[in-house]
């Protein structure tokens, strides 16, 4: 005879199974909608744009940058590195005759590895620092394509700087998984052309 606990466990398993089926169905529907959108975009805007077509979590469409994203990351990484090395080097040059000047300069450099991206990120509220401006990309929220905002811009730049190192080390090790995507880069010009052509969200 089934007990109350057995009944509750059976109901919980049934709800879990139902949720999994709904998730699977939603995934398949989104996959099919993406395939239709890519086919339509390819027909109107060409295969290169169609291949780079992506969707935000809310279904909005955008065009990922491809290689320009790497160049944007590389430029911003070297801006931070230059700031860290330049500041630490300037301190050492000004105090090279002081005792333990090299140690203090090293300490400043280590501190700036964290501080410099946070400060540089203050110019990153609209998702376009120097790297993005030169490469034609913009960093946005993956959930809906909105701007990252000034409040999280410094943190986003810190993650971008660390993420670049992880990507390079991962590539050297043969791992292309990268870092978790909370934000994504878009090709600004190609995405604008996409929206102007009427492709703003996944088809229903």
PDB file of N, CA and C in Angstrom, residues 76-169:
ATOM      1  N   UNK A  76      41.912  45.854 -25.889  1.00  0.00           N
ATOM      2  CA  UNK A  76      41.612  46.246 -24.509  1.00  0.00           C
ATOM      3  C   UNK A  76      42.584  45.601 -23.527  1.00  0.00           C
ATOM      4  N   UNK A  77      42.977  44.374 -23.805  1.00  0.00           N
ATOM      5  CA  UNK A  77      43.946  43.690 -22.942  1.00  0.00           C
ATOM      6  C   UNK A  77      45.268  44.448 -22.922  1.00  0.00           C
ATOM      7  N   UNK A  78      45.734  44.869 -24.091  1.00  0.00           N
ATOM      8  CA  UNK A  78      47.017  45.572 -24.151  1.00  0.00           C
ATOM      9  C   UNK A  78      46.913  46.991 -23.597  1.00  0.00           C
ATOM     10  N   UNK A  79      45.729  47.601 -23.656  1.00  0.00           N
ATOM     11  CA  UNK A  79      45.546  48.903 -23.006  1.00  0.00           C
ATOM     12  C   UNK A  79      45.743  48.760 -21.510  1.00  0.00           C
ATOM     13  N   UNK A  80      45.168  47.711 -20.937  1.00  0.00           N
ATOM     14  CA  UNK A  80      45.315  47.461 -19.501  1.00  0.00           C
ATOM     15  C   UNK A  80      46.761  47.113 -19.158  1.00  0.00           C
ATOM     16  N   UNK A  81      47.367  46.242 -19.957  1.00  0.00           N
ATOM     17  CA  UNK A  81      48.756  45.858 -19.711  1.00  0.00           C
ATOM     18  C   UNK A  81      49.683  47.073 -19.788  1.00  0.00           C
ATOM     19  N   UNK A  82      49.443  47.934 -20.777  1.00  0.00           N
ATOM     20  CA  UNK A  82      50.268  49.142 -20.927  1.00  0.00           C
ATOM     21  C   UNK A  82      50.115  50.054 -19.725  1.00  0.00           C
ATOM     22  N   UNK A  83      48.882  50.183 -19.214  1.00  0.00           N
ATOM     23  CA  UNK A  83      48.659  51.025 -18.041  1.00  0.00           C
ATOM     24  C   UNK A  83      49.366  50.463 -16.819  1.00  0.00           C
ATOM     25  N   UNK A  84      49.279  49.148 -16.630  1.00  0.00           N
ATOM     26  CA  UNK A  84      49.925  48.505 -15.483  1.00  0.00           C
ATOM     27  C   UNK A  84      51.440  48.625 -15.578  1.00  0.00           C
ATOM     28  N   UNK A  85      51.985  48.235 -16.740  1.00  0.00           N
ATOM     29  CA  UNK A  85      53.441  48.272 -16.919  1.00  0.00           C
ATOM     30  C   UNK A  85      53.973  49.698 -16.876  1.00  0.00           C
ATOM     31  N   UNK A  86      53.238  50.626 -17.480  1.00  0.00           N
ATOM     32  CA  UNK A  86      53.686  52.018 -17.508  1.00  0.00           C
ATOM     33  C   UNK A  86      53.720  52.634 -16.123  1.00  0.00           C
ATOM     34  N   UNK A  87      52.688  52.385 -15.324  1.00  0.00           N
ATOM     35  CA  UNK A  87      52.633  52.958 -13.977  1.00  0.00           C
ATOM     36  C   UNK A  87      53.704  52.353 -13.076  1.00  0.00           C
ATOM     37  N   UNK A  88      53.807  51.007 -13.107  1.00  0.00           N
ATOM     38  CA  UNK A  88      54.820  50.347 -12.279  1.00  0.00           C
ATOM     39  C   UNK A  88      56.225  50.746 -12.722  1.00  0.00           C
ATOM     40  N   UNK A  89      56.424  50.833 -14.039  1.00  0.00           N
ATOM     41  CA  UNK A  89      57.735  51.230 -14.550  1.00  0.00           C
ATOM     42  C   UNK A  89      58.079  52.661 -14.200  1.00  0.00           C
ATOM     43  N   UNK A  90      57.107  53.546 -14.250  1.00  0.00           N
ATOM     44  CA  UNK A  90      57.345  54.953 -13.899  1.00  0.00           C
ATOM     45  C   UNK A  90      57.707  55.084 -12.424  1.00  0.00           C
ATOM     46  N   UNK A  91      57.021  54.304 -11.576  1.00  0.00           N
ATOM     47  CA  UNK A  91      57.354  54.348 -10.147  1.00  0.00           C
ATOM     48  C   UNK A  91      58.783  53.877  -9.918  1.00  0.00           C
ATOM     49  N   UNK A  92      59.151  52.786 -10.564  1.00  0.00           N
ATOM     50  CA  UNK A  92      60.508  52.265 -10.373  1.00  0.00           C
ATOM     51  C   UNK A  92      61.557  53.253 -10.878  1.00  0.00           C
ATOM     52  N   UNK A  93      61.281  53.886 -12.019  1.00  0.00           N
ATOM     53  CA  UNK A  93      62.234  54.851 -12.580  1.00  0.00           C
ATOM     54  C   UNK A  93      62.420  56.040 -11.645  1.00  0.00           C
ATOM     55  N   UNK A  94      61.341  56.449 -10.988  1.00  0.00           N
ATOM     56  CA  UNK A  94      61.423  57.607 -10.093  1.00  0.00           C
ATOM     57  C   UNK A  94      62.036  57.263  -8.741  1.00  0.00           C
ATOM     58  N   UNK A  95      62.027  55.987  -8.370  1.00  0.00           N
ATOM     59  CA  UNK A  95      62.530  55.586  -7.052  1.00  0.00           C
ATOM     60  C   UNK A  95      63.582  54.481  -7.158  1.00  0.00           C
ATOM     61  N   UNK A  96      64.275  54.430  -8.270  1.00  0.00           N
ATOM     62  CA  UNK A  96      65.182  53.297  -8.490  1.00  0.00           C
ATOM     63  C   UNK A  96      66.341  53.260  -7.498  1.00  0.00           C
ATOM     64  N   UNK A  97      66.639  54.383  -6.865  1.00  0.00           N
ATOM     65  CA  UNK A  97      67.734  54.373  -5.902  1.00  0.00           C
ATOM     66  C   UNK A  97      67.245  54.082  -4.485  1.00  0.00           C
ATOM     67  N   UNK A  98      65.925  53.962  -4.332  1.00  0.00           N
ATOM     68  CA  UNK A  98      65.372  53.661  -3.007  1.00  0.00           C
ATOM     69  C   UNK A  98      65.507  52.174  -2.710  1.00  0.00           C
ATOM     70  N   UNK A  99      65.568  51.880  -1.417  1.00  0.00           N
ATOM     71  CA  UNK A  99      65.652  50.480  -1.006  1.00  0.00           C
ATOM     72  C   UNK A  99      64.351  49.760  -1.355  1.00  0.00           C
ATOM     73  N   UNK A 100      64.463  48.599  -1.969  1.00  0.00           N
ATOM     74  CA  UNK A 100      63.312  47.759  -2.323  1.00  0.00           C
ATOM     75  C   UNK A 100      62.350  48.438  -3.297  1.00  0.00           C
ATOM     76  N   UNK A 101      62.870  49.317  -4.138  1.00  0.00           N
ATOM     77  CA  UNK A 101      62.014  49.980  -5.131  1.00  0.00           C
ATOM     78  C   UNK A 101      61.410  48.960  -6.094  1.00  0.00           C
ATOM     79  N   UNK A 102      62.203  47.952  -6.442  1.00  0.00           N
ATOM     80  CA  UNK A 102      61.707  46.934  -7.365  1.00  0.00           C
ATOM     81  C   UNK A 102      60.542  46.157  -6.751  1.00  0.00           C
ATOM     82  N   UNK A 103      60.636  45.855  -5.467  1.00  0.00           N
ATOM     83  CA  UNK A 103      59.562  45.126  -4.790  1.00  0.00           C
ATOM     84  C   UNK A 103      58.285  45.941  -4.729  1.00  0.00           C
ATOM     85  N   UNK A 104      58.428  47.243  -4.405  1.00  0.00           N
ATOM     86  CA  UNK A 104      57.236  48.086  -4.352  1.00  0.00           C
ATOM     87  C   UNK A 104      56.629  48.268  -5.736  1.00  0.00           C
ATOM     88  N   UNK A 105      57.467  48.402  -6.750  1.00  0.00           N
ATOM     89  CA  UNK A 105      56.957  48.527  -8.118  1.00  0.00           C
ATOM     90  C   UNK A 105      56.202  47.267  -8.541  1.00  0.00           C
ATOM     91  N   UNK A 106      56.745  46.121  -8.131  1.00  0.00           N
ATOM     92  CA  UNK A 106      56.055  44.868  -8.431  1.00  0.00           C
ATOM     93  C   UNK A 106      54.712  44.805  -7.724  1.00  0.00           C
ATOM     94  N   UNK A 107      54.679  45.237  -6.465  1.00  0.00           N
ATOM     95  CA  UNK A 107      53.423  45.262  -5.716  1.00  0.00           C
ATOM     96  C   UNK A 107      52.397  46.175  -6.359  1.00  0.00           C
ATOM     97  N   UNK A 108      52.862  47.331  -6.829  1.00  0.00           N
ATOM     98  CA  UNK A 108      51.961  48.261  -7.524  1.00  0.00           C
ATOM     99  C   UNK A 108      51.410  47.606  -8.786  1.00  0.00           C
ATOM    100  N   UNK A 109      52.288  46.921  -9.511  1.00  0.00           N
ATOM    101  CA  UNK A 109      51.844  46.252 -10.735  1.00  0.00           C
ATOM    102  C   UNK A 109      50.792  45.200 -10.462  1.00  0.00           C
ATOM    103  N   UNK A 110      50.993  44.403  -9.401  1.00  0.00           N
ATOM    104  CA  UNK A 110      50.030  43.356  -9.046  1.00  0.00           C
ATOM    105  C   UNK A 110      48.686  43.982  -8.657  1.00  0.00           C
ATOM    106  N   UNK A 111      48.743  45.067  -7.882  1.00  0.00           N
ATOM    107  CA  UNK A 111      47.506  45.746  -7.485  1.00  0.00           C
ATOM    108  C   UNK A 111      46.767  46.304  -8.697  1.00  0.00           C
ATOM    109  N   UNK A 112      47.515  46.875  -9.625  1.00  0.00           N
ATOM    110  CA  UNK A 112      46.898  47.491 -10.795  1.00  0.00           C
ATOM    111  C   UNK A 112      46.305  46.472 -11.761  1.00  0.00           C
ATOM    112  N   UNK A 113      46.740  45.222 -11.675  1.00  0.00           N
ATOM    113  CA  UNK A 113      46.141  44.180 -12.519  1.00  0.00           C
ATOM    114  C   UNK A 113      44.639  44.099 -12.268  1.00  0.00           C
ATOM    115  N   UNK A 114      44.247  44.376 -11.030  1.00  0.00           N
ATOM    116  CA  UNK A 114      42.823  44.384 -10.677  1.00  0.00           C
ATOM    117  C   UNK A 114      42.227  45.782 -10.820  1.00  0.00           C
ATOM    118  N   UNK A 115      42.961  46.794 -10.364  1.00  0.00           N
ATOM    119  CA  UNK A 115      42.415  48.156 -10.335  1.00  0.00           C
ATOM    120  C   UNK A 115      42.287  48.754 -11.740  1.00  0.00           C
ATOM    121  N   UNK A 116      43.304  48.536 -12.583  1.00  0.00           N
ATOM    122  CA  UNK A 116      43.293  49.158 -13.911  1.00  0.00           C
ATOM    123  C   UNK A 116      42.080  48.761 -14.749  1.00  0.00           C
ATOM    124  N   UNK A 117      41.699  47.477 -14.830  1.00  0.00           N
ATOM    125  CA  UNK A 117      40.493  47.136 -15.588  1.00  0.00           C
ATOM    126  C   UNK A 117      39.237  47.778 -15.015  1.00  0.00           C
ATOM    127  N   UNK A 118      39.154  47.879 -13.685  1.00  0.00           N
ATOM    128  CA  UNK A 118      37.984  48.494 -13.063  1.00  0.00           C
ATOM    129  C   UNK A 118      37.875  49.968 -13.429  1.00  0.00           C
ATOM    130  N   UNK A 119      39.002  50.666 -13.435  1.00  0.00           N
ATOM    131  CA  UNK A 119      39.001  52.088 -13.798  1.00  0.00           C
ATOM    132  C   UNK A 119      38.743  52.258 -15.295  1.00  0.00           C
ATOM    133  N   UNK A 120      39.409  51.454 -16.095  1.00  0.00           N
ATOM    134  CA  UNK A 120      39.207  51.500 -17.553  1.00  0.00           C
ATOM    135  C   UNK A 120      37.755  51.197 -17.911  1.00  0.00           C
ATOM    136  N   UNK A 121      37.134  50.351 -17.097  1.00  0.00           N
ATOM    137  CA  UNK A 121      35.745  49.994 -17.346  1.00  0.00           C
ATOM    138  C   UNK A 121      34.772  51.143 -17.192  1.00  0.00           C
ATOM    139  N   UNK A 122      35.182  52.231 -16.525  1.00  0.00           N
ATOM    140  CA  UNK A 122      34.311  53.395 -16.388  1.00  0.00           C
ATOM    141  C   UNK A 122      33.981  54.005 -17.743  1.00  0.00           C
ATOM    142  N   UNK A 123      34.831  53.748 -18.734  1.00  0.00           N
ATOM    143  CA  UNK A 123      34.575  54.238 -20.094  1.00  0.00           C
ATOM    144  C   UNK A 123      33.835  53.191 -20.930  1.00  0.00           C
ATOM    145  N   UNK A 124      33.309  52.185 -20.260  1.00  0.00           N
ATOM    146  CA  UNK A 124      32.797  51.002 -20.946  1.00  0.00           C
ATOM    147  C   UNK A 124      31.296  50.817 -20.739  1.00  0.00           C
ATOM    148  N   UNK A 125      30.635  51.838 -20.169  1.00  0.00           N
ATOM    149  CA  UNK A 125      29.228  51.706 -19.833  1.00  0.00           C
ATOM    150  C   UNK A 125      28.328  51.442 -21.018  1.00  0.00           C
ATOM    151  N   UNK A 126      28.697  51.977 -22.183  1.00  0.00           N
ATOM    152  CA  UNK A 126      27.878  51.727 -23.382  1.00  0.00           C
ATOM    153  C   UNK A 126      28.341  50.493 -24.141  1.00  0.00           C
ATOM    154  N   UNK A 127      29.272  49.728 -23.536  1.00  0.00           N
ATOM    155  CA  UNK A 127      29.727  48.488 -24.157  1.00  0.00           C
ATOM    156  C   UNK A 127      30.814  48.657 -25.199  1.00  0.00           C
ATOM    157  N   UNK A 128      31.369  49.853 -25.306  1.00  0.00           N
ATOM    158  CA  UNK A 128      32.393  50.073 -26.326  1.00  0.00           C
ATOM    159  C   UNK A 128      33.571  50.844 -25.734  1.00  0.00           C
ATOM    160  N   UNK A 129      34.616  50.135 -25.368  1.00  0.00           N
ATOM    161  CA  UNK A 129      35.861  50.775 -24.980  1.00  0.00           C
ATOM    162  C   UNK A 129      36.696  50.961 -26.255  1.00  0.00           C
ATOM    163  N   UNK A 130      37.988  51.183 -26.108  1.00  0.00           N
ATOM    164  CA  UNK A 130      38.837  51.442 -27.278  1.00  0.00           C
ATOM    165  C   UNK A 130      38.803  50.270 -28.249  1.00  0.00           C
ATOM    166  N   UNK A 131      38.876  49.049 -27.698  1.00  0.00           N
ATOM    167  CA  UNK A 131      38.861  47.861 -28.551  1.00  0.00           C
ATOM    168  C   UNK A 131      37.591  47.762 -29.369  1.00  0.00           C
ATOM    169  N   UNK A 132      36.444  47.977 -28.730  1.00  0.00           N
ATOM    170  CA  UNK A 132      35.167  47.902 -29.426  1.00  0.00           C
ATOM    171  C   UNK A 132      35.020  48.978 -30.484  1.00  0.00           C
ATOM    172  N   UNK A 133      35.487  50.185 -30.190  1.00  0.00           N
ATOM    173  CA  UNK A 133      35.402  51.277 -31.155  1.00  0.00           C
ATOM    174  C   UNK A 133      36.233  50.981 -32.401  1.00  0.00           C
ATOM    175  N   UNK A 134      37.433  50.444 -32.194  1.00  0.00           N
ATOM    176  CA  UNK A 134      38.316  50.161 -33.334  1.00  0.00           C
ATOM    177  C   UNK A 134      37.860  48.931 -34.118  1.00  0.00           C
ATOM    178  N   UNK A 135      37.276  47.946 -33.424  1.00  0.00           N
ATOM    179  CA  UNK A 135      36.888  46.697 -34.082  1.00  0.00           C
ATOM    180  C   UNK A 135      35.433  46.680 -34.547  1.00  0.00           C
ATOM    181  N   UNK A 136      34.659  47.695 -34.149  1.00  0.00           N
ATOM    182  CA  UNK A 136      33.268  47.745 -34.570  1.00  0.00           C
ATOM    183  C   UNK A 136      32.363  46.811 -33.795  1.00  0.00           C
ATOM    184  N   UNK A 137      32.687  46.549 -32.534  1.00  0.00           N
ATOM    185  CA  UNK A 137      31.885  45.636 -31.712  1.00  0.00           C
ATOM    186  C   UNK A 137      31.324  46.374 -30.504  1.00  0.00           C
ATOM    187  N   UNK A 138      30.351  45.743 -29.858  1.00  0.00           N
ATOM    188  CA  UNK A 138      29.802  46.281 -28.610  1.00  0.00           C
ATOM    189  C   UNK A 138      29.458  45.112 -27.700  1.00  0.00           C
ATOM    190  N   UNK A 139      29.770  45.250 -26.418  1.00  0.00           N
ATOM    191  CA  UNK A 139      29.423  44.229 -25.435  1.00  0.00           C
ATOM    192  C   UNK A 139      28.039  44.550 -24.867  1.00  0.00           C
ATOM    193  N   UNK A 140      27.158  43.548 -24.853  1.00  0.00           N
ATOM    194  CA  UNK A 140      25.792  43.735 -24.364  1.00  0.00           C
ATOM    195  C   UNK A 140      25.405  42.554 -23.483  1.00  0.00           C
ATOM    196  N   UNK A 141      24.276  42.684 -22.815  1.00  0.00           N
ATOM    197  CA  UNK A 141      23.783  41.590 -21.988  1.00  0.00           C
ATOM    198  C   UNK A 141      23.216  40.485 -22.863  1.00  0.00           C
ATOM    199  N   UNK A 142      23.572  39.247 -22.553  1.00  0.00           N
ATOM    200  CA  UNK A 142      23.129  38.116 -23.355  1.00  0.00           C
ATOM    201  C   UNK A 142      21.623  37.874 -23.220  1.00  0.00           C
ATOM    202  N   UNK A 143      21.063  38.249 -22.117  1.00  0.00           N
ATOM    203  CA  UNK A 143      19.652  37.946 -21.897  1.00  0.00           C
ATOM    204  C   UNK A 143      18.727  38.737 -22.811  1.00  0.00           C
ATOM    205  N   UNK A 144      19.105  40.003 -23.130  1.00  0.00           N
ATOM    206  CA  UNK A 144      18.184  40.807 -23.939  1.00  0.00           C
ATOM    207  C   UNK A 144      18.865  41.823 -24.857  1.00  0.00           C
ATOM    208  N   UNK A 145      20.199  41.828 -24.884  1.00  0.00           N
ATOM    209  CA  UNK A 145      20.909  42.749 -25.759  1.00  0.00           C
ATOM    210  C   UNK A 145      21.011  44.169 -25.245  1.00  0.00           C
ATOM    211  N   UNK A 146      20.656  44.409 -23.984  1.00  0.00           N
ATOM    212  CA  UNK A 146      20.711  45.764 -23.438  1.00  0.00           C
ATOM    213  C   UNK A 146      22.147  46.143 -23.069  1.00  0.00           C
ATOM    214  N   UNK A 147      22.366  47.432 -22.888  1.00  0.00           N
ATOM    215  CA  UNK A 147      23.695  47.922 -22.525  1.00  0.00           C
ATOM    216  C   UNK A 147      24.069  47.417 -21.133  1.00  0.00           C
ATOM    217  N   UNK A 148      25.358  47.228 -20.902  1.00  0.00           N
ATOM    218  CA  UNK A 148      25.799  46.693 -19.615  1.00  0.00           C
ATOM    219  C   UNK A 148      25.681  47.731 -18.502  1.00  0.00           C
ATOM    220  N   UNK A 149      25.721  49.019 -18.849  1.00  0.00           N
ATOM    221  CA  UNK A 149      25.550  50.063 -17.853  1.00  0.00           C
ATOM    222  C   UNK A 149      26.821  50.369 -17.088  1.00  0.00           C
ATOM    223  N   UNK A 150      26.882  51.577 -16.545  1.00  0.00           N
ATOM    224  CA  UNK A 150      28.087  52.028 -15.846  1.00  0.00           C
ATOM    225  C   UNK A 150      28.322  51.255 -14.564  1.00  0.00           C
ATOM    226  N   UNK A 151      27.241  50.829 -13.906  1.00  0.00           N
ATOM    227  CA  UNK A 151      27.375  50.155 -12.610  1.00  0.00           C
ATOM    228  C   UNK A 151      28.193  48.869 -12.713  1.00  0.00           C
ATOM    229  N   UNK A 152      28.062  48.152 -13.824  1.00  0.00           N
ATOM    230  CA  UNK A 152      28.765  46.871 -13.981  1.00  0.00           C
ATOM    231  C   UNK A 152      29.878  46.946 -15.022  1.00  0.00           C
ATOM    232  N   UNK A 153      30.149  48.141 -15.531  1.00  0.00           N
ATOM    233  CA  UNK A 153      31.135  48.273 -16.598  1.00  0.00           C
ATOM    234  C   UNK A 153      32.537  47.888 -16.134  1.00  0.00           C
ATOM    235  N   UNK A 154      32.918  48.325 -14.935  1.00  0.00           N
ATOM    236  CA  UNK A 154      34.253  47.988 -14.436  1.00  0.00           C
ATOM    237  C   UNK A 154      34.419  46.490 -14.239  1.00  0.00           C
ATOM    238  N   UNK A 155      33.400  45.862 -13.664  1.00  0.00           N
ATOM    239  CA  UNK A 155      33.450  44.405 -13.470  1.00  0.00           C
ATOM    240  C   UNK A 155      33.519  43.691 -14.810  1.00  0.00           C
ATOM    241  N   UNK A 156      32.741  44.175 -15.796  1.00  0.00           N
ATOM    242  CA  UNK A 156      32.749  43.557 -17.124  1.00  0.00           C
ATOM    243  C   UNK A 156      34.137  43.648 -17.761  1.00  0.00           C
ATOM    244  N   UNK A 157      34.816  44.780 -17.568  1.00  0.00           N
ATOM    245  CA  UNK A 157      36.159  44.923 -18.140  1.00  0.00           C
ATOM    246  C   UNK A 157      37.151  44.019 -17.429  1.00  0.00           C
ATOM    247  N   UNK A 158      37.007  43.861 -16.120  1.00  0.00           N
ATOM    248  CA  UNK A 158      37.886  42.957 -15.388  1.00  0.00           C
ATOM    249  C   UNK A 158      37.707  41.527 -15.887  1.00  0.00           C
ATOM    250  N   UNK A 159      36.453  41.099 -16.049  1.00  0.00           N
ATOM    251  CA  UNK A 159      36.173  39.762 -16.572  1.00  0.00           C
ATOM    252  C   UNK A 159      36.692  39.629 -17.991  1.00  0.00           C
ATOM    253  N   UNK A 160      36.568  40.694 -18.781  1.00  0.00           N
ATOM    254  CA  UNK A 160      37.048  40.674 -20.169  1.00  0.00           C
ATOM    255  C   UNK A 160      38.563  40.473 -20.197  1.00  0.00           C
ATOM    256  N   UNK A 161      39.272  41.172 -19.306  1.00  0.00           N
ATOM    257  CA  UNK A 161      40.733  41.061 -19.264  1.00  0.00           C
ATOM    258  C   UNK A 161      41.163  39.662 -18.834  1.00  0.00           C
ATOM    259  N   UNK A 162      40.554  39.166 -17.756  1.00  0.00           N
ATOM    260  CA  UNK A 162      40.880  37.818 -17.291  1.00  0.00           C
ATOM    261  C   UNK A 162      40.437  36.784 -18.319  1.00  0.00           C
ATOM    262  N   UNK A 163      39.264  37.021 -18.916  1.00  0.00           N
ATOM    263  CA  UNK A 163      38.733  36.095 -19.910  1.00  0.00           C
ATOM    264  C   UNK A 163      39.625  35.944 -21.113  1.00  0.00           C
ATOM    265  N   UNK A 164      40.278  37.044 -21.503  1.00  0.00           N
ATOM    266  CA  UNK A 164      41.176  36.963 -22.648  1.00  0.00           C
ATOM    267  C   UNK A 164      42.330  36.021 -22.359  1.00  0.00           C
ATOM    268  N   UNK A 165      42.881  36.117 -21.153  1.00  0.00           N
ATOM    269  CA  UNK A 165      43.977  35.220 -20.766  1.00  0.00           C
ATOM    270  C   UNK A 165      43.489  33.768 -20.766  1.00  0.00           C
ATOM    271  N   UNK A 166      42.276  33.538 -20.243  1.00  0.00           N
ATOM    272  CA  UNK A 166      41.724  32.181 -20.203  1.00  0.00           C
ATOM    273  C   UNK A 166      41.525  31.645 -21.611  1.00  0.00           C
ATOM    274  N   UNK A 167      41.024  32.493 -22.515  1.00  0.00           N
ATOM    275  CA  UNK A 167      40.810  32.067 -23.890  1.00  0.00           C
ATOM    276  C   UNK A 167      42.116  31.688 -24.572  1.00  0.00           C
ATOM    277  N   UNK A 168      43.144  32.505 -24.361  1.00  0.00           N
ATOM    278  CA  UNK A 168      44.442  32.224 -24.987  1.00  0.00           C
ATOM    279  C   UNK A 168      45.024  30.928 -24.433  1.00  0.00           C
ATOM    280  N   UNK A 169      44.993  30.782 -23.101  1.00  0.00           N
ATOM    281  CA  UNK A 169      45.529  29.563 -22.495  1.00  0.00           C
ATOM    282  C   UNK A 169      44.705  28.349 -22.921  1.00  0.00           C
TER     283      UNK A 169
END
